[in-house]
GROMACS .gro file of C-alpha atoms in nm:
model
  233
    1GLY     CA    1 -15.895  -6.661  -8.408
    2TYR     CA    2 -15.536  -6.775  -8.475
    3LYS     CA    3 -15.414  -6.426  -8.567
    4ILE     CA    4 -15.540  -6.265  -8.249
    5SER     CA    5 -15.391  -6.524  -8.016
    6HIS     CA    6 -15.069  -6.505  -8.216
    7ILE     CA    7 -15.058  -6.127  -8.164
    8ASN     CA    8 -15.125  -6.167  -7.794
    9LYS     CA    9 -14.851  -6.421  -7.766
   10MET     CA   10 -14.608  -6.188  -7.940
   11ASN     CA   11 -14.702  -5.912  -7.700
   12GLU     CA   12 -14.656  -6.137  -7.398
   13GLU     CA   13 -14.312  -6.234  -7.519
   14GLU     CA   14 -14.221  -5.874  -7.591
   15ILE     CA   15 -14.353  -5.770  -7.252
   16SER     CA   16 -14.149  -6.033  -7.069
   17GLN     CA   17 -13.841  -5.929  -7.269
   18LYS     CA   18 -13.903  -5.568  -7.167
   19LEU     CA   19 -13.943  -5.668  -6.803
   20LEU     CA   20 -13.621  -5.867  -6.820
   21SER     CA   21 -13.432  -5.574  -6.965
   22LEU     CA   22 -13.578  -5.343  -6.698
   23ASP     CA   23 -13.465  -5.582  -6.425
   24HIS     CA   24 -13.131  -5.602  -6.592
   25THR     CA   25 -13.085  -5.223  -6.585
   26GLY     CA   26 -13.189  -5.206  -6.221
   27ALA     CA   27 -12.963  -5.496  -6.128
   28ARG     CA   28 -12.672  -5.346  -6.318
   29GLN     CA   29 -12.713  -5.010  -6.145
   30GLU     CA   30 -12.734  -5.187  -5.808
   31MET     CA   31 -12.417  -5.377  -5.890
   32ILE     CA   32 -12.229  -5.061  -5.993
   33VAL     CA   33 -12.342  -4.879  -5.677
   34ASN     CA   34 -12.230  -5.171  -5.460
   35ASN     CA   35 -11.892  -5.170  -5.637
   36LEU     CA   36 -11.857  -4.798  -5.571
   37ILE     CA   37 -11.918  -4.861  -5.201
   38LYS     CA   38 -11.656  -5.136  -5.199
   39PHE     CA   39 -11.402  -4.906  -5.370
   40MET     CA   40 -11.480  -4.633  -5.119
   41ILE     CA   41 -11.426  -4.865  -4.822
   42ASP     CA   42 -11.092  -4.975  -4.972
   43LEU     CA   43 -11.010  -4.606  -5.042
   44ASP     CA   44 -10.952  -4.711  -5.402
   45MET     CA   45 -11.034  -4.374  -5.555
   46VAL     CA   46 -10.889  -4.466  -5.894
   47SER     CA   47 -11.134  -4.754  -5.945
   48LEU     CA   48 -11.418  -4.551  -5.797
   49GLU     CA   49 -11.368  -4.269  -6.044
   50ARG     CA   50 -11.302  -4.509  -6.330
   51SER     CA   51 -11.640  -4.685  -6.284
   52ILE     CA   52 -11.826  -4.355  -6.270
   53ASP     CA   53 -11.646  -4.227  -6.579
   54LYS     CA   54 -11.719  -4.550  -6.766
   55PHE     CA   55 -12.090  -4.510  -6.691
   56ILE     CA   56 -12.076  -4.144  -6.797
   57LYS     CA   57 -11.917  -4.249  -7.127
   58GLU     CA   58 -12.184  -4.511  -7.191
   59ARG     CA   59 -12.497  -4.335  -7.070
   60GLY     CA   60 -12.413  -3.966  -7.036
   61ILE     CA   61 -12.355  -3.745  -6.733
   62GLU     CA   62 -12.724  -3.688  -6.659
   63LYS     CA   63 -12.807  -4.058  -6.622
   64ALA     CA   64 -12.484  -4.111  -6.429
   65ILE     CA   65 -12.587  -3.846  -6.176
   66THR     CA   66 -12.948  -3.956  -6.133
   67GLN     CA   67 -12.902  -4.334  -6.155
   68ILE     CA   68 -12.558  -4.402  -6.008
   69ILE     CA   69 -12.409  -4.109  -5.820
   70PHE     CA   70 -12.726  -4.015  -5.640
   71LYS     CA   71 -12.805  -4.372  -5.531
   72PHE     CA   72 -12.447  -4.412  -5.414
   73LEU     CA   73 -12.457  -4.093  -5.205
   74GLU     CA   74 -12.792  -4.191  -5.063
   75LYS     CA   75 -12.665  -4.537  -4.967
   76ILE     CA   76 -12.357  -4.409  -4.787
   77GLY     CA   77 -12.573  -4.148  -4.619
   78ILE     CA   78 -12.404  -3.830  -4.736
   79LEU     CA   79 -12.727  -3.677  -4.865
   80TRP     CA   80 -13.039  -3.753  -4.672
   81LEU     CA   81 -12.914  -3.937  -4.363
   82THR     CA   82 -12.640  -3.886  -4.112
   83ASN     CA   83 -12.296  -3.998  -4.219
   84HIS     CA   84 -12.195  -4.346  -4.119
   85ILE     CA   85 -11.865  -4.326  -4.296
   86ASN     CA   86 -11.522  -4.222  -4.193
   87PRO     CA   87 -11.453  -3.847  -4.247
   88ALA     CA   88 -11.146  -3.921  -4.464
   89GLN     CA   89 -11.357  -4.140  -4.693
   90GLU     CA   90 -11.626  -3.877  -4.699
   91HIS     CA   91 -11.384  -3.601  -4.802
   92LEU     CA   92 -11.231  -3.807  -5.082
   93VAL     CA   93 -11.567  -3.917  -5.216
   94SER     CA   94 -11.727  -3.574  -5.177
   95ASN     CA   95 -11.451  -3.395  -5.363
   96MET     CA   96 -11.450  -3.639  -5.651
   97ILE     CA   97 -11.829  -3.640  -5.686
   98ARG     CA   98 -11.842  -3.264  -5.650
   99GLN     CA   99 -11.638  -3.243  -5.972
  100LYS     CA  100 -11.880  -3.474  -6.154
  101LEU     CA  101 -12.183  -3.276  -6.036
  102ILE     CA  102 -12.025  -2.950  -6.145
  103VAL     CA  103 -11.955  -3.091  -6.491
  104GLY     CA  104 -12.316  -3.213  -6.499
  105ILE     CA  105 -12.450  -2.871  -6.397
  106ASP     CA  106 -12.236  -2.707  -6.664
  107THR     CA  107 -12.352  -2.934  -6.944
  108VAL     CA  108 -12.717  -3.002  -6.859
  109SER     CA  109 -12.986  -2.806  -7.035
  110SER     CA  110 -13.363  -2.827  -7.053
  111PRO     CA  111 -13.587  -2.811  -7.360
  112ILE     CA  112 -13.840  -2.618  -7.151
  113ILE     CA  113 -13.763  -2.301  -6.962
  114LEU     CA  114 -13.977  -2.247  -6.655
  115ASN     CA  115 -14.043  -1.895  -6.541
  116ARG     CA  116 -13.928  -1.985  -6.190
  117SER     CA  117 -13.613  -1.903  -5.998
  118VAL     CA  118 -13.468  -2.066  -5.688
  119LEU     CA  119 -13.184  -1.929  -5.476
  120LEU     CA  120 -12.970  -2.210  -5.329
  121PHE     CA  121 -12.749  -2.158  -5.026
  122LEU     CA  122 -12.618  -2.311  -4.704
  123PRO     CA  123 -12.604  -2.115  -4.376
  124GLU     CA  124 -12.276  -2.015  -4.213
  125GLY     CA  125 -12.096  -2.320  -4.075
  126GLU     CA  126 -12.262  -2.567  -4.315
  127TYR     CA  127 -12.014  -2.697  -4.572
  128HIS     CA  128 -12.185  -3.017  -4.692
  129GLU     CA  129 -12.252  -2.901  -5.043
  130LEU     CA  130 -12.337  -3.222  -5.231
  131GLY     CA  131 -12.710  -3.211  -5.158
  132LEU     CA  132 -12.723  -2.850  -5.275
  133LEU     CA  133 -12.522  -2.926  -5.591
  134PHE     CA  134 -12.753  -3.215  -5.667
  135MET     CA  135 -13.052  -2.977  -5.633
  136HIS     CA  136 -12.879  -2.730  -5.866
  137PHE     CA  137 -12.842  -3.008  -6.122
  138ILE     CA  138 -13.204  -3.130  -6.087
  139LEU     CA  139 -13.353  -2.779  -6.101
  140LYS     CA  140 -13.144  -2.676  -6.400
  141SER     CA  141 -13.229  -2.998  -6.585
  142ARG     CA  142 -13.598  -2.909  -6.536
  143GLY     CA  143 -13.556  -2.559  -6.678
  144VAL     CA  144 -13.566  -2.371  -6.347
  145LYS     CA  145 -13.340  -2.067  -6.315
  146VAL     CA  146 -13.091  -2.125  -6.034
  147ILE     CA  147 -12.910  -1.860  -5.831
  148TYR     CA  148 -12.635  -2.062  -5.664
  149LEU     CA  149 -12.470  -1.904  -5.361
  150GLY     CA  150 -12.304  -2.217  -5.221
  151SER     CA  151 -12.195  -2.308  -4.870
  152SER     CA  152 -12.153  -2.109  -4.549
  153ILE     CA  153 -12.329  -1.790  -4.662
  154PRO     CA  154 -12.399  -1.503  -4.419
  155LEU     CA  155 -12.767  -1.406  -4.397
  156GLN     CA  156 -12.703  -1.049  -4.509
  157ASP     CA  157 -12.567  -1.182  -4.840
  158VAL     CA  158 -12.879  -1.394  -4.885
  159SER     CA  159 -13.102  -1.098  -4.809
  160TYR     CA  160 -12.906  -0.870  -5.047
  161LEU     CA  161 -12.953  -1.118  -5.334
  162VAL     CA  162 -13.321  -1.171  -5.255
  163GLU     CA  163 -13.370  -0.793  -5.285
  164LEU     CA  164 -13.173  -0.783  -5.608
  165LYS     CA  165 -13.293  -1.098  -5.784
  166ARG     CA  166 -13.638  -1.157  -5.631
  167PRO     CA  167 -13.627  -1.539  -5.648
  168ASP     CA  168 -13.953  -1.738  -5.621
  169TYR     CA  169 -13.801  -1.966  -5.357
  170LEU     CA  170 -13.505  -1.997  -5.124
  171TYR     CA  171 -13.365  -2.347  -5.087
  172CYS     CA  172 -13.143  -2.481  -4.813
  173HIS     CA  173 -13.017  -2.838  -4.760
  174LEU     CA  174 -12.895  -2.900  -4.405
  175THR     CA  175 -12.690  -3.212  -4.341
  176THR     CA  176 -12.488  -3.142  -4.028
  177VAL     CA  177 -12.409  -2.803  -3.884
  178GLY     CA  178 -12.169  -2.672  -3.621
  179GLN     CA  179 -12.233  -2.702  -3.247
  180ASN     CA  180 -12.334  -2.339  -3.211
  181PHE     CA  181 -12.590  -2.345  -3.494
  182ASN     CA  182 -12.934  -2.254  -3.364
  183PHE     CA  183 -13.201  -2.375  -3.607
  184ASP     CA  184 -13.480  -2.164  -3.451
  185LYS     CA  185 -13.271  -1.851  -3.462
  186PHE     CA  186 -13.164  -1.925  -3.819
  187LEU     CA  187 -13.524  -1.970  -3.939
  188TYR     CA  188 -13.643  -1.665  -3.747
  189ASN     CA  189 -13.369  -1.435  -3.881
  190LEU     CA  190 -13.400  -1.569  -4.233
  191CYS     CA  191 -13.778  -1.509  -4.239
  192LYS     CA  192 -13.722  -1.157  -4.112
  193LYS     CA  193 -13.463  -1.082  -4.379
  194VAL     CA  194 -13.647  -1.225  -4.680
  195ALA     CA  195 -13.999  -1.114  -4.592
  196GLY     CA  196 -14.249  -1.349  -4.748
  197THR     CA  197 -14.025  -1.543  -4.990
  198PRO     CA  198 -14.100  -1.915  -4.941
  199ILE     CA  199 -13.810  -2.099  -4.777
  200ILE     CA  200 -13.769  -2.469  -4.857
  201VAL     CA  201 -13.549  -2.670  -4.623
  202SER     CA  202 -13.442  -3.032  -4.679
  203GLY     CA  203 -13.176  -3.259  -4.533
  204GLN     CA  204 -13.102  -3.447  -4.214
  205LEU     CA  205 -13.181  -3.161  -3.976
  206THR     CA  206 -13.545  -3.143  -4.087
  207ASN     CA  207 -13.597  -3.494  -3.950
  208THR     CA  208 -13.472  -3.414  -3.602
  209TYR     CA  209 -13.652  -3.080  -3.564
  210THR     CA  210 -13.963  -3.130  -3.354
  211LYS     CA  211 -14.126  -2.787  -3.327
  212LYS     CA  212 -14.409  -2.670  -3.548
  213ILE     CA  213 -14.303  -2.478  -3.857
  214HIS     CA  214 -14.506  -2.204  -4.019
  215PRO     CA  215 -14.509  -2.052  -4.368
  216PRO     CA  216 -14.305  -1.914  -4.536
  217VAL     CA  217 -14.090  -2.208  -4.412
  218TYR     CA  218 -14.157  -2.551  -4.564
  219PHE     CA  219 -13.972  -2.872  -4.480
  220LYS     CA  220 -13.911  -3.144  -4.739
  221ARG     CA  221 -13.810  -3.435  -4.520
  222THR     CA  222 -13.753  -3.702  -4.785
  223LEU     CA  223 -13.618  -3.726  -5.136
  224ASP     CA  224 -13.973  -3.796  -5.260
  225GLU     CA  225 -14.099  -3.474  -5.105
  226VAL     CA  226 -13.810  -3.283  -5.263
  227MET     CA  227 -13.883  -3.431  -5.607
  228GLU     CA  228 -14.253  -3.350  -5.561
  229PHE     CA  229 -14.160  -2.989  -5.491
  230VAL     CA  230 -13.941  -2.977  -5.803
  231GLY     CA  231 -14.226  -3.128  -6.007
  232SER     CA  232 -14.465  -2.860  -5.880
  233LEU     CA  233 -14.255  -2.568  -6.007
   0.00000   0.00000   0.00000
């Protein structure tokens, strides 16, 4: 009987060690993210970038994007919520993080290649590109083929590329748009121009839109819903 209880004991100890180290990772990430917020408030861009680069050096760009950068953007509300930060801070942070995401997109690769393609774009007047860049990174890391158009794209350009490339999905992340942006009109015209191609929309605007939506338009209102969609490809 001794051996068995000894083995169990070992396992319990190992398990508690594992739990401790998990907590430690979570706590460390939390701490780094909180530091990033502090640097941002102080407009200390040198320290902000230095901490991110240090994490990239230790853990790689992919983990830095998913564990640190994303949580940071989510906390300060650039991605999924409205922005509660000063526009100057937002510009500085956005431009620096944009660089990191682009490096991540360039370097990330996937062991599996999915036979799926997604066209990413923002409508005219929408320049908040971080959510879209993050999607580019996530999709590419999962082996999805990405056609990246970027921000403020006229609908005729979208429709031209849909004709040419025949993507499986269109993807749009709407954070804030100009005063004269009409969501209904945008959805209506887009559906007309890309007959039948499923249109996925995420971002802040999907949470304030109250009318019923119909296929081929699908809203992903939370990060979980977005990740579920990515997982389903």
